[in-house]
Backbone as ProteinMPNN parsed JSONL, in Angstrom:
{"seq_chain_A": "XXXXXXXXXXXXXXXXXXXXXXXXXXXXXXXXXXXXXXXXXXXXXXXXXXXXXXXXXXXXXXXXXXXXXXXXXXXXXXXXXXXX", "coords_chain_A": {"N_chain_A": [[16.724, -25.413, -3.747], [14.172, -24.241, -2.173], [12.526, -21.98, -2.426], [12.761, -21.194, -4.999], [11.873, -19.834, -8.181], [10.87, -20.848, -11.234], [11.521, -19.734, -14.484], [10.951, -19.347, -17.909], [13.075, -18.09, -20.269], [12.702, -18.184, -22.92], [9.941, -18.757, -23.53], [8.551, -17.302, -21.649], [7.088, -18.474, -19.733], [6.099, -18.838, -16.381], [6.489, -16.244, -15.525], [4.375, -14.892, -14.234], [4.325, -16.203, -11.768], [6.825, -15.447, -10.831], [6.502, -12.666, -10.544], [4.553, -12.652, -8.54], [6.03, -13.832, -6.48], [7.993, -11.909, -6.015], [6.348, -9.819, -5.192], [5.458, -10.926, -2.805], [7.824, -10.901, -1.322], [8.138, -8.168, -1.071], [6.004, -7.631, 0.545], [6.755, -8.304, 3.071], [7.56, -6.196, 4.773], [5.268, -4.802, 5.043], [2.381, -3.457, 6.774], [0.366, -5.46, 8.983], [-2.799, -6.593, 7.954], [-6.34, -7.025, 8.401], [-8.533, -9.198, 6.902], [-11.847, -9.838, 5.867], [-13.38, -12.299, 4.428], [-15.882, -13.661, 2.24], [-17.114, -16.967, 2.834], [-17.184, -18.555, 0.574], [-15.284, -17.645, -1.187], [-12.732, -18.796, -2.015], [-10.851, -18.328, -3.92], [-9.913, -15.781, -3.364], [-8.722, -16.209, -0.92], [-6.673, -17.888, -1.754], [-5.255, -16.055, -3.321], [-4.279, -14.314, -1.34], [-2.574, -16.094, -0.012], [-0.737, -16.644, -2.064], [0.434, -14.164, -2.623], [1.088, -12.857, -0.303], [1.909, -12.861, 3.227], [0.565, -14.981, 5.445], [-0.721, -14.527, 8.625], [-2.628, -15.306, 10.491], [-5.625, -17.297, 10.58], [-9.126, -17.561, 10.708], [-12.416, -18.92, 11.071], [-15.513, -17.569, 11.006], [-18.91, -17.096, 11.489], [-19.763, -17.566, 8.714], [-17.73, -16.322, 7.348], [-14.325, -15.942, 6.323], [-11.74, -15.054, 8.23], [-8.803, -13.378, 7.897], [-5.583, -12.559, 8.847], [-2.997, -10.795, 7.487], [0.093, -9.949, 5.832], [0.469, -8.054, 3.068], [1.369, -7.093, -0.307], [1.053, -3.768, -1.759], [-0.45, -3.91, -4.14], [-2.098, -6.197, -3.854], [-3.48, -5.454, -1.552], [-4.917, -3.264, -2.567], [-6.536, -4.564, -4.47], [-8.161, -6.078, -2.813], [-9.421, -4.278, -1.175], [-12.113, -3.776, -0.435], [-12.637, -5.821, 1.294], [-11.22, -5.446, 3.584], [-11.17, -5.532, 6.997], [-12.501, -3.462, 9.556]], "CA_chain_A": [[16.252, -24.07, -3.431], [12.725, -24.382, -2.044], [11.814, -20.755, -2.806], [13.103, -20.854, -6.383], [10.794, -19.673, -9.145], [11.409, -21.182, -12.55], [11.015, -18.883, -15.554], [11.533, -19.624, -19.215], [13.434, -16.887, -21.023], [12.237, -18.381, -24.292], [8.485, -18.689, -23.662], [7.967, -16.419, -20.648], [6.358, -19.268, -18.751], [6.554, -18.635, -15.013], [6.633, -14.828, -15.17], [3.361, -14.53, -13.247], [4.79, -16.734, -10.486], [7.948, -14.609, -10.421], [5.939, -11.39, -10.091], [3.908, -12.902, -7.247], [7.085, -14.088, -5.492], [8.593, -10.609, -5.71], [5.351, -9.089, -4.402], [5.494, -11.515, -1.475], [9.001, -10.367, -0.637], [7.864, -6.766, -0.758], [4.978, -7.591, 1.59], [7.345, -8.598, 4.386], [7.621, -4.99, 5.593], [3.952, -4.166, 5.055], [1.644, -3.658, 8.025], [-0.618, -6.544, 8.968], [-4.181, -6.184, 7.703], [-7.351, -8.035, 8.665], [-9.479, -9.344, 5.8], [-13.04, -10.629, 6.134], [-13.768, -12.795, 3.111], [-16.992, -14.62, 2.233], [-16.598, -18.333, 2.939], [-17.122, -19.205, -0.738], [-14.291, -16.963, -2.019], [-11.434, -19.434, -1.823], [-9.922, -17.715, -4.861], [-9.289, -14.649, -2.683], [-7.83, -16.802, 0.084], [-5.502, -18.346, -2.504], [-4.51, -14.862, -3.7], [-3.54, -13.869, -0.163], [-1.494, -17.046, 0.222], [0.262, -16.526, -3.124], [1.105, -12.871, -2.716], [1.413, -12.271, 0.987], [2.313, -13.711, 4.341], [-0.583, -15.194, 6.309], [-0.364, -14.529, 10.043], [-3.658, -16.049, 11.221], [-6.861, -17.564, 9.858], [-10.238, -18.008, 11.55], [-13.691, -19.064, 10.369], [-16.524, -17.025, 11.909], [-20.191, -16.648, 10.924], [-19.804, -17.566, 7.258], [-16.622, -15.553, 6.797], [-12.957, -16.354, 6.602], [-10.998, -13.899, 8.727], [-7.381, -13.608, 7.666], [-4.623, -11.509, 9.149], [-1.91, -11.021, 6.529], [0.908, -8.868, 5.294], [0.356, -8.173, 1.614], [1.858, -5.925, -1.038], [0.044, -2.751, -2.074], [-1.32, -4.351, -5.24], [-3.107, -7.1, -3.297], [-4.307, -4.639, -0.665], [-5.832, -2.486, -3.395], [-7.509, -5.48, -5.069], [-9.064, -6.604, -1.786], [-9.756, -3.164, -0.263], [-13.49, -3.884, 0.068], [-12.702, -6.895, 2.286], [-10.412, -5.11, 4.755], [-12.016, -5.353, 8.182], [-12.093, -2.351, 10.39]], "C_chain_A": [[14.724, -24.089, -3.362], [11.93, -23.145, -2.462], [12.087, -20.334, -4.247], [11.843, -20.754, -7.235], [11.405, -19.893, -10.523], [10.709, -20.364, -13.63], [11.725, -19.265, -16.84], [11.813, -18.308, -19.935], [12.892, -16.976, -22.449], [10.729, -18.153, -24.421], [7.836, -17.704, -22.702], [7.156, -17.16, -19.601], [6.969, -19.047, -17.365], [6.692, -17.181, -14.597], [5.608, -14.389, -14.132], [3.781, -15.001, -11.857], [5.951, -15.896, -9.946], [7.454, -13.271, -9.866], [5.283, -11.56, -8.727], [4.944, -13.141, -6.152], [7.749, -12.779, -5.069], [7.63, -9.79, -4.848], [5.322, -9.62, -2.969], [6.677, -11.026, -0.666], [8.79, -8.919, -0.225], [6.866, -6.635, 0.387], [5.553, -7.787, 2.98], [7.345, -7.385, 5.308], [6.296, -4.246, 5.653], [3.276, -4.364, 6.406], [0.656, -4.815, 7.886], [-2.013, -5.955, 8.782], [-5.103, -7.344, 8.03], [-8.338, -8.028, 7.494], [-10.64, -10.209, 6.254], [-13.611, -11.045, 4.782], [-14.978, -13.714, 3.22], [-16.433, -16.048, 2.178], [-16.513, -19.052, 1.597], [-16.083, -18.57, -1.672], [-12.888, -17.506, -1.762], [-10.393, -18.909, -2.813], [-9.199, -16.527, -4.213], [-8.342, -15.121, -1.584], [-6.539, -17.25, -0.596], [-4.63, -17.163, -2.929], [-3.68, -14.35, -2.521], [-2.368, -14.796, 0.128], [-0.368, -16.893, -0.805], [1.085, -15.256, -3.021], [1.541, -12.284, -1.384], [1.894, -13.286, 1.997], [1.138, -13.789, 5.308], [-0.103, -15.291, 7.753], [-1.352, -15.341, 10.869], [-4.883, -16.209, 10.335], [-7.908, -18.052, 10.847], [-11.501, -18.054, 10.69], [-14.799, -18.67, 11.336], [-17.747, -16.59, 11.109], [-20.205, -16.538, 9.403], [-18.721, -16.741, 6.588], [-15.295, -16.197, 7.154], [-12.205, -15.086, 6.996], [-9.511, -14.212, 8.616], [-6.591, -12.364, 8.034], [-3.412, -11.785, 8.267], [-1.142, -9.741, 6.24], [0.918, -9.07, 3.787], [0.945, -6.943, 0.94], [0.704, -4.985, -1.387], [-0.933, -3.221, -3.141], [-2.438, -5.254, -4.717], [-4.04, -6.334, -2.366], [-5.333, -3.849, -1.466], [-6.906, -3.36, -4.033], [-8.563, -5.932, -4.063], [-9.508, -5.524, -0.796], [-11.154, -3.299, 0.333], [-13.638, -4.944, 1.156], [-11.856, -6.609, 3.531], [-11.359, -4.806, 5.918], [-11.56, -4.118, 8.943], [-12.89, -1.164, 10.113]], "O_chain_A": [[14.057, -23.965, -4.39], [10.759, -23.268, -2.819], [11.692, -19.247, -4.667], [10.877, -21.49, -7.034], [12.344, -19.201, -10.917], [9.481, -20.303, -13.69], [12.938, -19.477, -16.861], [10.904, -17.515, -20.179], [12.655, -15.957, -23.097], [10.285, -17.437, -25.319], [6.69, -17.306, -22.911], [6.602, -16.548, -18.688], [8.188, -19.067, -17.198], [6.982, -16.902, -13.434], [5.928, -13.6, -13.243], [3.611, -14.275, -10.878], [6.044, -15.664, -8.74], [7.94, -12.805, -8.835], [5.44, -10.707, -7.853], [4.757, -12.701, -5.018], [8.031, -12.576, -3.888], [8.048, -9.144, -3.888], [5.176, -8.844, -2.024], [6.557, -10.767, 0.532], [9.221, -8.502, 0.85], [6.879, -5.643, 1.116], [4.895, -7.465, 3.969], [7.146, -7.534, 6.513], [6.213, -3.174, 6.251], [3.566, -5.332, 7.109], [0.175, -5.103, 6.79], [-2.354, -4.939, 9.387], [-4.705, -8.506, 7.948], [-8.9, -6.99, 7.145], [-10.441, -11.205, 6.95], [-14.24, -10.249, 4.085], [-15.095, -14.468, 4.186], [-15.404, -16.296, 1.549], [-15.828, -20.069, 1.495], [-16.02, -18.935, -2.845], [-11.985, -16.778, -1.35], [-9.192, -19.03, -2.575], [-8.02, -16.294, -4.479], [-7.296, -14.516, -1.346], [-5.445, -17.02, -0.08], [-3.403, -17.256, -2.901], [-2.513, -13.994, -2.688], [-1.283, -14.331, 0.479], [0.81, -16.998, -0.463], [2.285, -15.259, -3.295], [2.291, -11.308, -1.353], [2.238, -14.419, 1.659], [0.759, -12.789, 5.918], [0.815, -16.052, 8.06], [-0.964, -15.993, 11.838], [-5.153, -15.384, 9.462], [-7.611, -18.864, 11.723], [-11.63, -17.319, 9.711], [-15.013, -19.331, 12.353], [-17.633, -15.809, 10.165], [-20.62, -15.512, 8.864], [-18.788, -16.489, 5.385], [-15.171, -16.902, 8.156], [-12.055, -14.164, 6.194], [-9.029, -15.196, 9.178], [-6.897, -11.26, 7.584], [-2.861, -12.886, 8.294], [-1.648, -8.628, 6.382], [1.324, -10.121, 3.291], [1.015, -5.873, 1.544], [-0.465, -5.363, -1.318], [-2.13, -2.949, -3.043], [-3.597, -5.09, -5.099], [-5.252, -6.543, -2.39], [-6.499, -3.776, -1.077], [-8.062, -2.948, -4.129], [-9.722, -6.144, -4.422], [-9.931, -5.846, 0.315], [-11.355, -2.964, 1.5], [-14.644, -4.969, 1.864], [-11.786, -7.443, 4.434], [-12.228, -3.939, 5.825], [-10.375, -3.782, 8.962], [-12.68, -0.121, 10.731]]}, "name": "protein", "num_of_chains": 1, "seq": "XXXXXXXXXXXXXXXXXXXXXXXXXXXXXXXXXXXXXXXXXXXXXXXXXXXXXXXXXXXXXXXXXXXXXXXXXXXXXXXXXXXX"}
């Protein structure tokens, strides 16, 4: 099962990954958004990859432009980077 998320009922290990996987599933029906991220913010790029569905990526003038479908939580966290 390539999309399986392993969680320990005893220690709780993996719960963050499970929450992110569920958020990704919820993002499937979200509208596509364009994000313009500074080129040194790879942590934000990783967040988009973990929680959403990347549709396109481009590198322009020191920015990473990403078109993605993301859940509301991620959209709210990255609201300042939404292009438009």
